[in-house]
GROMACS .gro file of N, CA and C in nm:
model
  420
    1UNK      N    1   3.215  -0.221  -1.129
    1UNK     CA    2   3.132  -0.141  -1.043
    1UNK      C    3   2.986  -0.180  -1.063
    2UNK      N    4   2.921  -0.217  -0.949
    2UNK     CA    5   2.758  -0.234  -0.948
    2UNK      C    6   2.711  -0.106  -0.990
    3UNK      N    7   2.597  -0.086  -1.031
    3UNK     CA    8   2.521  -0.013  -1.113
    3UNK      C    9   2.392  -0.004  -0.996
    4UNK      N   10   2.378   0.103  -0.930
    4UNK     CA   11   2.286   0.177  -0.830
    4UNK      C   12   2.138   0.107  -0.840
    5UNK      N   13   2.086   0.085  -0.740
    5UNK     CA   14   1.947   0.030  -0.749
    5UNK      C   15   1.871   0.141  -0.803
    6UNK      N   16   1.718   0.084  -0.868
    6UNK     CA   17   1.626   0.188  -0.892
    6UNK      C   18   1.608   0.275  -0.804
    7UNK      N   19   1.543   0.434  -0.790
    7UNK     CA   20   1.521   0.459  -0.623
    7UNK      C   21   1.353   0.474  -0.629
    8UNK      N   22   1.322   0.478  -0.715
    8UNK     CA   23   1.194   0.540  -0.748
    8UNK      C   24   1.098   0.373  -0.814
    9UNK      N   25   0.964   0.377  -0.738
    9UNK     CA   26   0.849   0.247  -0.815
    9UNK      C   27   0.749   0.302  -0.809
   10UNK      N   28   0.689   0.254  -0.894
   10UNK     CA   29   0.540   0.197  -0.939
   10UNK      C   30   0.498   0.065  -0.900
   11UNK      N   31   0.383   0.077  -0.822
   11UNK     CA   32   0.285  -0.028  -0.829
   11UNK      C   33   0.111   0.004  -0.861
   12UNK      N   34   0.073  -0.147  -0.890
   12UNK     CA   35  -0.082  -0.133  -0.952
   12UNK      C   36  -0.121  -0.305  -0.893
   13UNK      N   37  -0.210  -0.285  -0.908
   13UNK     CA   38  -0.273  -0.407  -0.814
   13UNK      C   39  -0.420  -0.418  -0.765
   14UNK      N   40  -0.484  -0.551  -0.695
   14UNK     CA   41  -0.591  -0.508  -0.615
   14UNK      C   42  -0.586  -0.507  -0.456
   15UNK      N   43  -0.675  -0.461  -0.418
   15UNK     CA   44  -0.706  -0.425  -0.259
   15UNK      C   45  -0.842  -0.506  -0.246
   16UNK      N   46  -0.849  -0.505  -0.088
   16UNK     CA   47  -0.947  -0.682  -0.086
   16UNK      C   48  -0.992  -0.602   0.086
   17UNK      N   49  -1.060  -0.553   0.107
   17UNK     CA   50  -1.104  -0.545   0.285
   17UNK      C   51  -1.126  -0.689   0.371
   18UNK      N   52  -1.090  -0.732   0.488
   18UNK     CA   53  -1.073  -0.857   0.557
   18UNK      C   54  -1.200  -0.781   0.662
   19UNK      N   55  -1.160  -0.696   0.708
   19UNK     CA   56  -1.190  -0.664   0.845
   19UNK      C   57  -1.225  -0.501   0.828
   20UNK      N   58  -1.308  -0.446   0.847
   20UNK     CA   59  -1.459  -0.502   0.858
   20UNK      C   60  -1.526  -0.571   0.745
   21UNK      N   61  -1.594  -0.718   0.749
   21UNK     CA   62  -1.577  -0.857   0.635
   21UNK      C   63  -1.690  -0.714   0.531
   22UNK      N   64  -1.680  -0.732   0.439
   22UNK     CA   65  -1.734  -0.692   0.329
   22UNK      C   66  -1.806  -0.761   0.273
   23UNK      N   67  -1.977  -0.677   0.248
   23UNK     CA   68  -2.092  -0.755   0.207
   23UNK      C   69  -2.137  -0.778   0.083
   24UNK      N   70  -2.171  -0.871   0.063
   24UNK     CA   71  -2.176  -0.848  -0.047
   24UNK      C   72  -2.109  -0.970  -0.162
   25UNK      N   73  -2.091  -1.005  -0.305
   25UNK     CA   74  -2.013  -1.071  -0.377
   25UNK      C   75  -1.903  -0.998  -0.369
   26UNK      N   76  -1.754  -1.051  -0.395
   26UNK     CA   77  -1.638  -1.036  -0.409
   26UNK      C   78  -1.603  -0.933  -0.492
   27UNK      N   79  -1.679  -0.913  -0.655
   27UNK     CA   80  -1.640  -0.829  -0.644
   27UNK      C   81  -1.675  -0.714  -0.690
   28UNK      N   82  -1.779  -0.688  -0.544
   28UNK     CA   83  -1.849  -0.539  -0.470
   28UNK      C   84  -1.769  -0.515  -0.372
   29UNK      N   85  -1.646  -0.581  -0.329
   29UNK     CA   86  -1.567  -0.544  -0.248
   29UNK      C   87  -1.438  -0.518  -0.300
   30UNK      N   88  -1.400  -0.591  -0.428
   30UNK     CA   89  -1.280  -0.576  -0.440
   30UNK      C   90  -1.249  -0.425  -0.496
   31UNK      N   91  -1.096  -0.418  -0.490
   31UNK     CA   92  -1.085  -0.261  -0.546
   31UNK      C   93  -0.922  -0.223  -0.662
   32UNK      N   94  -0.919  -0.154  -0.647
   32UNK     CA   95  -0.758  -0.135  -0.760
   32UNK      C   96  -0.702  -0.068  -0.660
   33UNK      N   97  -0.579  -0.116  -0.682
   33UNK     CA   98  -0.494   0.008  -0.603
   33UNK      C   99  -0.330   0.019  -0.635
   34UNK      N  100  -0.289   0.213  -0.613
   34UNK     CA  101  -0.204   0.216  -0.766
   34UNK      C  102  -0.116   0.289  -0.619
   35UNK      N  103   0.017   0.295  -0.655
   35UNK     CA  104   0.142   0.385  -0.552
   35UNK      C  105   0.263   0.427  -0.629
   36UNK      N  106   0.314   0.475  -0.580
   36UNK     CA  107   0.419   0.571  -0.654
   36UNK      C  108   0.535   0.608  -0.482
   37UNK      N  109   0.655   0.571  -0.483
   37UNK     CA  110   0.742   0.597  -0.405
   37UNK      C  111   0.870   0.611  -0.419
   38UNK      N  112   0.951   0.630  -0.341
   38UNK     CA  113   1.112   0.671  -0.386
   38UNK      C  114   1.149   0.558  -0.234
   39UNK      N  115   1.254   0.501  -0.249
   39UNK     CA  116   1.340   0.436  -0.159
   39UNK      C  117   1.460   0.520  -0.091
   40UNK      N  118   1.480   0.455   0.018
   40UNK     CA  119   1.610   0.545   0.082
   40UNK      C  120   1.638   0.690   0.067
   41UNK      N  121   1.525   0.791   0.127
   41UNK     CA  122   1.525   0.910   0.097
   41UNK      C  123   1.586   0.993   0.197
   42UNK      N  124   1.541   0.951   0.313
   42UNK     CA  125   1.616   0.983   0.460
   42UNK      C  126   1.577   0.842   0.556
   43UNK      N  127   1.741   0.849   0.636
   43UNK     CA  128   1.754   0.737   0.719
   43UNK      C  129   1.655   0.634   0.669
   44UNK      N  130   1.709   0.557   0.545
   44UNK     CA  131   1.636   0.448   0.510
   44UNK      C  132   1.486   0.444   0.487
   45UNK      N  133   1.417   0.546   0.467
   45UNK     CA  134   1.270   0.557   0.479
   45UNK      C  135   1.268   0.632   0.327
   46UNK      N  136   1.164   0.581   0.274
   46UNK     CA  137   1.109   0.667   0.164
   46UNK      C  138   0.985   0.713   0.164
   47UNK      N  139   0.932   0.819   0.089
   47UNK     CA  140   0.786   0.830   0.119
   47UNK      C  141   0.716   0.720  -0.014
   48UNK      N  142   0.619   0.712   0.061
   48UNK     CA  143   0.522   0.637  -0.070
   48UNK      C  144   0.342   0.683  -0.030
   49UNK      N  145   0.290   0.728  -0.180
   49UNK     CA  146   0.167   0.758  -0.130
   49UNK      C  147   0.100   0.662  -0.210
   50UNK      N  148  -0.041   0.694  -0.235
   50UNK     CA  149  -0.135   0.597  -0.277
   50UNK      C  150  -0.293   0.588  -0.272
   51UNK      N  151  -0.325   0.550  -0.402
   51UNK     CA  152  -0.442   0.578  -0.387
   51UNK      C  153  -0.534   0.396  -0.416
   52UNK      N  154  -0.640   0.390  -0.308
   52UNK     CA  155  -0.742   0.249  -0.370
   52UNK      C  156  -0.911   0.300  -0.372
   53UNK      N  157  -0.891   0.256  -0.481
   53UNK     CA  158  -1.069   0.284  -0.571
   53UNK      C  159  -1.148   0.164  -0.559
   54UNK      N  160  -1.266   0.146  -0.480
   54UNK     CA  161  -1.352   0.068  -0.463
   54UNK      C  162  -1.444  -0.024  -0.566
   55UNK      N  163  -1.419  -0.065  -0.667
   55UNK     CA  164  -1.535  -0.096  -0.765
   55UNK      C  165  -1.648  -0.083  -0.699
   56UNK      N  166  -1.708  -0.134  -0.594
   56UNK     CA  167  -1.859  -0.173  -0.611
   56UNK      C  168  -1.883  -0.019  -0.537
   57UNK      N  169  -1.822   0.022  -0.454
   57UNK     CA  170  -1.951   0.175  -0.377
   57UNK      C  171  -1.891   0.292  -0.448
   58UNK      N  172  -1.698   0.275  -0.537
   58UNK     CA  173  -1.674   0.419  -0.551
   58UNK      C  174  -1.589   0.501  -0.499
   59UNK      N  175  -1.596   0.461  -0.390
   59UNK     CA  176  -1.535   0.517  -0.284
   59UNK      C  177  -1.373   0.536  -0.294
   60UNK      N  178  -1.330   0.652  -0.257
   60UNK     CA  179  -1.128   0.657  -0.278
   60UNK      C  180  -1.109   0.686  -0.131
   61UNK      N  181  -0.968   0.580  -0.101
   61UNK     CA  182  -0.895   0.625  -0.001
   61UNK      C  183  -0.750   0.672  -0.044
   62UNK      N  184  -0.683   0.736   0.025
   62UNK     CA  185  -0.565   0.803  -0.046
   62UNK      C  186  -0.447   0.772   0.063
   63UNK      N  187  -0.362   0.709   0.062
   63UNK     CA  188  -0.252   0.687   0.147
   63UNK      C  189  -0.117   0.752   0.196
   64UNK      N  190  -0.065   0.728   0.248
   64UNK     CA  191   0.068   0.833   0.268
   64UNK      C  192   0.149   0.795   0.382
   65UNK      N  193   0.304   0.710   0.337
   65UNK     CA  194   0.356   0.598   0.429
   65UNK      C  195   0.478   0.667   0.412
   66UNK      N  196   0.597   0.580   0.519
   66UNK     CA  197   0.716   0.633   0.492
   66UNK      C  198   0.748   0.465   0.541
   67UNK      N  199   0.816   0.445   0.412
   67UNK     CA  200   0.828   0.282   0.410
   67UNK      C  201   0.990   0.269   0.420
   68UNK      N  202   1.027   0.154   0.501
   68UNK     CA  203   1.135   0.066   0.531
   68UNK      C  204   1.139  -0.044   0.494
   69UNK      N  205   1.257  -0.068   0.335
   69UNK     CA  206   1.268  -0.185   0.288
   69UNK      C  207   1.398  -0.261   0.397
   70UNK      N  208   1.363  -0.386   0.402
   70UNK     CA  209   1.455  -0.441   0.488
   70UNK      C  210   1.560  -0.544   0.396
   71UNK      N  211   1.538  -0.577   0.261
   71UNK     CA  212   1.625  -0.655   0.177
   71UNK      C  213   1.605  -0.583   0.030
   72UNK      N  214   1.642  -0.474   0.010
   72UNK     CA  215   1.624  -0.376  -0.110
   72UNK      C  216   1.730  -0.447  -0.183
   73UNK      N  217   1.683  -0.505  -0.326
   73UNK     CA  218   1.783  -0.532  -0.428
   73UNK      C  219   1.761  -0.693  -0.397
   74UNK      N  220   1.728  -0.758  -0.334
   74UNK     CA  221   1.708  -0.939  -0.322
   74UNK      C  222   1.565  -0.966  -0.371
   75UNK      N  223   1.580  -1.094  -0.397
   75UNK     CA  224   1.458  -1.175  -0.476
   75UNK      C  225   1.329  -1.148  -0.329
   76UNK      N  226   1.348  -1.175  -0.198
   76UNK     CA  227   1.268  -1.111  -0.139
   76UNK      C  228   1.281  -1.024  -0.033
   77UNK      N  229   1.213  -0.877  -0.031
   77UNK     CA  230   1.205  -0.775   0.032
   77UNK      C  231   1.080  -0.722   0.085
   78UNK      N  232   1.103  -0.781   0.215
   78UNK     CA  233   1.036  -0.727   0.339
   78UNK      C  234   1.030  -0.610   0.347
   79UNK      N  235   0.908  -0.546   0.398
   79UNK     CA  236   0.914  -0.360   0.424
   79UNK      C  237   0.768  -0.365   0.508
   80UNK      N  238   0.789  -0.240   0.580
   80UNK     CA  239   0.722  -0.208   0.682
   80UNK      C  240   0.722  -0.022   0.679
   81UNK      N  241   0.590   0.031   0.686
   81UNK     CA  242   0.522   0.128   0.612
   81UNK      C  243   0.427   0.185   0.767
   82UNK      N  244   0.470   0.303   0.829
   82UNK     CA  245   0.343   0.392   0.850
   82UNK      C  246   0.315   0.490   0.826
   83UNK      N  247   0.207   0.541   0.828
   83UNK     CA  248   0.189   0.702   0.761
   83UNK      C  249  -0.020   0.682   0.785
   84UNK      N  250  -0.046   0.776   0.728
   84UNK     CA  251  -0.204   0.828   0.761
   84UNK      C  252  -0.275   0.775   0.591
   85UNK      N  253  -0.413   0.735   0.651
   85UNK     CA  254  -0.511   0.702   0.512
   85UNK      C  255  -0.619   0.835   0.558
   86UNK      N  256  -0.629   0.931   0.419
   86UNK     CA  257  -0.787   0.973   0.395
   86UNK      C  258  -0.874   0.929   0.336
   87UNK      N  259  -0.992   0.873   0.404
   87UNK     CA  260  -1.136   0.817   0.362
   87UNK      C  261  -1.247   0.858   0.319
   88UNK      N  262  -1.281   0.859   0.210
   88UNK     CA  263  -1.379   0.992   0.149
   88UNK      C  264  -1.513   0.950   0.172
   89UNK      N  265  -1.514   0.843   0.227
   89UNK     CA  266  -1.640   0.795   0.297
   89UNK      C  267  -1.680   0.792   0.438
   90UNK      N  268  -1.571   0.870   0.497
   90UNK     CA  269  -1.613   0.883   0.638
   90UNK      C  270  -1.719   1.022   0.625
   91UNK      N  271  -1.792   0.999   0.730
   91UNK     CA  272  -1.873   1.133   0.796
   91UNK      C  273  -1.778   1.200   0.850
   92UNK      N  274  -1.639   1.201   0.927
   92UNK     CA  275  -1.561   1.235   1.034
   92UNK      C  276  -1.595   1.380   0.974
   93UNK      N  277  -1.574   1.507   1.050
   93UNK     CA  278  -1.502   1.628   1.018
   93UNK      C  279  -1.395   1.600   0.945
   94UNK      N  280  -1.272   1.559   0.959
   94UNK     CA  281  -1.158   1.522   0.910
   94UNK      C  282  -1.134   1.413   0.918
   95UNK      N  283  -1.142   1.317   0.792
   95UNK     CA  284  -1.168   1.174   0.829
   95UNK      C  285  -0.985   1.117   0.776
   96UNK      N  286  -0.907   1.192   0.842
   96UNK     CA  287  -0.760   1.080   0.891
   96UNK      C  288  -0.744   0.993   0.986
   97UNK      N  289  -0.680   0.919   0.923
   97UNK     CA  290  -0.672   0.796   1.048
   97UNK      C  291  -0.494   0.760   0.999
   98UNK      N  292  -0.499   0.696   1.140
   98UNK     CA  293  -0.385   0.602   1.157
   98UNK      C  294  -0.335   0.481   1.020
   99UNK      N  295  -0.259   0.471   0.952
   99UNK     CA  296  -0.252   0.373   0.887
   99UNK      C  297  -0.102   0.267   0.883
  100UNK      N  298  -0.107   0.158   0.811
  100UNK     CA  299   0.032   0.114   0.801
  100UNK      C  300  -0.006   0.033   0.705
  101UNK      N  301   0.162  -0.034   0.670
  101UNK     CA  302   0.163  -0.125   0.572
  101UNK      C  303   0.263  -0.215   0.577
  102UNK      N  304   0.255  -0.354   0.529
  102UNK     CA  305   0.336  -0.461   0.650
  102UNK      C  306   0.342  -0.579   0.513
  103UNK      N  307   0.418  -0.580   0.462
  103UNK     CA  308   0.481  -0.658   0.287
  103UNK      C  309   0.565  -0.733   0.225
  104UNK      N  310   0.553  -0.736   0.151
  104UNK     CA  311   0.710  -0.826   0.073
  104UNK      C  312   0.676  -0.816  -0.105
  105UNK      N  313   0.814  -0.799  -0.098
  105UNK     CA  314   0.830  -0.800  -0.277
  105UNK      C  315   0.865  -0.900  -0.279
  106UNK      N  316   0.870  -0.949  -0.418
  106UNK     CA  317   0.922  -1.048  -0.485
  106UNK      C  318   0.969  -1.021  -0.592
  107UNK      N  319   1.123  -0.991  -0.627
  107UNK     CA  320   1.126  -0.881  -0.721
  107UNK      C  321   1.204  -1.026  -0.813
  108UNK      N  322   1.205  -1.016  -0.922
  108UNK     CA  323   1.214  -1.098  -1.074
  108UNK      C  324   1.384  -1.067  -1.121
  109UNK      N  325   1.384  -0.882  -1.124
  109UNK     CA  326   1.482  -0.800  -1.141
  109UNK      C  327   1.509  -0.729  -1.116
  110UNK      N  328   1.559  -0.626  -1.142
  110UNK     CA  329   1.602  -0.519  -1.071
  110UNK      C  330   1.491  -0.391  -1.106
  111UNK      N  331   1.425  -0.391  -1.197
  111UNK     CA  332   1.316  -0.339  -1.240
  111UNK      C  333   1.163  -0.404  -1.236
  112UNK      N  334   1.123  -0.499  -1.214
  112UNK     CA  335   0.988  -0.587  -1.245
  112UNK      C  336   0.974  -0.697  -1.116
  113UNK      N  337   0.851  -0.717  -1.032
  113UNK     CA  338   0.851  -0.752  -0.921
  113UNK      C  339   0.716  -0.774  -0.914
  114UNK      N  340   0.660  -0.842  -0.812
  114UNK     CA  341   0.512  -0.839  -0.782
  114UNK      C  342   0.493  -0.853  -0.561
  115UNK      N  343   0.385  -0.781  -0.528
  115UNK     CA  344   0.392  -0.754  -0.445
  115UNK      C  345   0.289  -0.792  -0.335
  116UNK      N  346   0.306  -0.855  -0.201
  116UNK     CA  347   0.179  -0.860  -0.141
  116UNK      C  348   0.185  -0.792  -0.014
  117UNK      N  349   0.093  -0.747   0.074
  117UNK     CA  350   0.122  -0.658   0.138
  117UNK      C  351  -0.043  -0.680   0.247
  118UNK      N  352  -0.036  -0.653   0.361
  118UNK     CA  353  -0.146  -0.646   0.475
  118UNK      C  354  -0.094  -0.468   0.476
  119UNK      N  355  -0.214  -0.444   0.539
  119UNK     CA  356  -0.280  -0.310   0.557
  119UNK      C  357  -0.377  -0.282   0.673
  120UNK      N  358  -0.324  -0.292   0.768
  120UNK     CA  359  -0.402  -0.246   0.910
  120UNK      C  360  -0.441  -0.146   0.959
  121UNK      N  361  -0.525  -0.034   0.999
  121UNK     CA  362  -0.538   0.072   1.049
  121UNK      C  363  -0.636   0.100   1.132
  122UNK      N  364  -0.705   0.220   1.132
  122UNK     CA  365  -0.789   0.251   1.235
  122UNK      C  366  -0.901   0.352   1.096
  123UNK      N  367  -0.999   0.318   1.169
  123UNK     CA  368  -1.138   0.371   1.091
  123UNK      C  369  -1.223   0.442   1.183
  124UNK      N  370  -1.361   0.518   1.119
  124UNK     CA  371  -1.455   0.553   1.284
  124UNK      C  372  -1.442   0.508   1.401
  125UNK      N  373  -1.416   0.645   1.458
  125UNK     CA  374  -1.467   0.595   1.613
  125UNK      C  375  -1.297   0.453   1.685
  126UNK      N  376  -1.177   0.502   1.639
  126UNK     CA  377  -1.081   0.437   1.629
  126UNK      C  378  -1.105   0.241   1.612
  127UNK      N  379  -1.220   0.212   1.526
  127UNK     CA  380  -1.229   0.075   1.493
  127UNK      C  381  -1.124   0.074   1.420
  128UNK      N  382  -1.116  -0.081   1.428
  128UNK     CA  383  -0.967  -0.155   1.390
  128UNK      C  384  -0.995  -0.165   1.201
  129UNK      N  385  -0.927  -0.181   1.127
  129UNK     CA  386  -0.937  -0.221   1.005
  129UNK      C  387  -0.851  -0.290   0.914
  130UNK      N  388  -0.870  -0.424   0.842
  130UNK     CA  389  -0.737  -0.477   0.807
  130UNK      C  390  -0.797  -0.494   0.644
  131UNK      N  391  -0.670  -0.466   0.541
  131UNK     CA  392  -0.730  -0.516   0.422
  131UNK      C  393  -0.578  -0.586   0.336
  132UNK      N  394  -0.578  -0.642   0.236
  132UNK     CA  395  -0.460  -0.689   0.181
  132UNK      C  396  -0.478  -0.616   0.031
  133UNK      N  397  -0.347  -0.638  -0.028
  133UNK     CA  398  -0.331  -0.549  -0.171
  133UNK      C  399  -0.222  -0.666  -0.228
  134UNK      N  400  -0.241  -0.682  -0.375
  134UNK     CA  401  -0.147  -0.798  -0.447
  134UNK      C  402  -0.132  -0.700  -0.541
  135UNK      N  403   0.001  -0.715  -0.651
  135UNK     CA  404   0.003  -0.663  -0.781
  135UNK      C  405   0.127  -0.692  -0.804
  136UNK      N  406   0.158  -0.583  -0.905
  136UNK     CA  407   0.258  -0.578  -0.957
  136UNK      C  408   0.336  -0.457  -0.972
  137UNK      N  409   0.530  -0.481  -0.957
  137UNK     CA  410   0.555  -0.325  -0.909
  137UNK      C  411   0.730  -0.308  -0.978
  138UNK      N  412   0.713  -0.192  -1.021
  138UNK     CA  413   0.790  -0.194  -1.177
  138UNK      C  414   0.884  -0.084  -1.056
  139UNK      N  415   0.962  -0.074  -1.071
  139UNK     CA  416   1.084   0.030  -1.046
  139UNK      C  417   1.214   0.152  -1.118
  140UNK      N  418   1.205   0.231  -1.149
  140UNK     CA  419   1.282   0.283  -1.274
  140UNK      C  420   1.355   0.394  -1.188
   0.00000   0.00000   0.00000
């Protein structure tokens, strides 16, 4: 008998803004960014939230996806993620926006993996926004 996949990960990593280009040295832009999710919770979707911390301004955005792995348990796994980002740097009244997340693991084992991932959404005034996130993402 196979022995049940993890359902539950951890990841940690950095976050990188593309779009809108970020001024500045590399890294006054670059940022950390940490998630916590469960797999296959309903109809194949899990929630996953998340938070990325800015080194150079400070700034936290906080995430919240309901992600679809498409090869859960293989060396690589595709997944596709939407859900809403809060921006603690918007002026908005309520600064939610639209978000997603569009990826692939590369998992080692059944526990230990590393991850890259695009990140597209919407910012002020519904501007477009794209950023990428790399790391590493443990599963238990």
């Amino acid at each position: 008998m196979t022995e049940p996949l993890p359902r539950l990960y951890f990841g940690l990593g950095a976050a990188y803004p593309i779009e809108p280009p970020a001024a500045g040295p590399v890294e006054q832009a670059l940022g950390i960014s940490a998630f916590i999710g469960a797999h296959d919770v309903i109809f194949g979707f899990g929630p996953r939230v998340g938070v990325d911390y800015s080194l150079g301004s400070g700034s936290v955005n906080v995430t919240a996806y309901l992600v679809r792995n498409f090869n859960r348990g293989a060396f690589f796994d595709p997944y596709l993620g939407l859900g809403v980002r809060y921006d603690t740097t918007s002026a908005a009244a309520l600064p939610l926006y639209g978000d997603a997340v569009l990826g692939a693991g590369f998992n080692f084992s059944r526990n230990f993996g590393l991850f890259l991932e695009g990140n597209p959404g919407f910012g002020d005034n519904l501007s477009f926004r794209f950023g990428v996130r790399a790391g590493l993402k443990v599963a238990f």
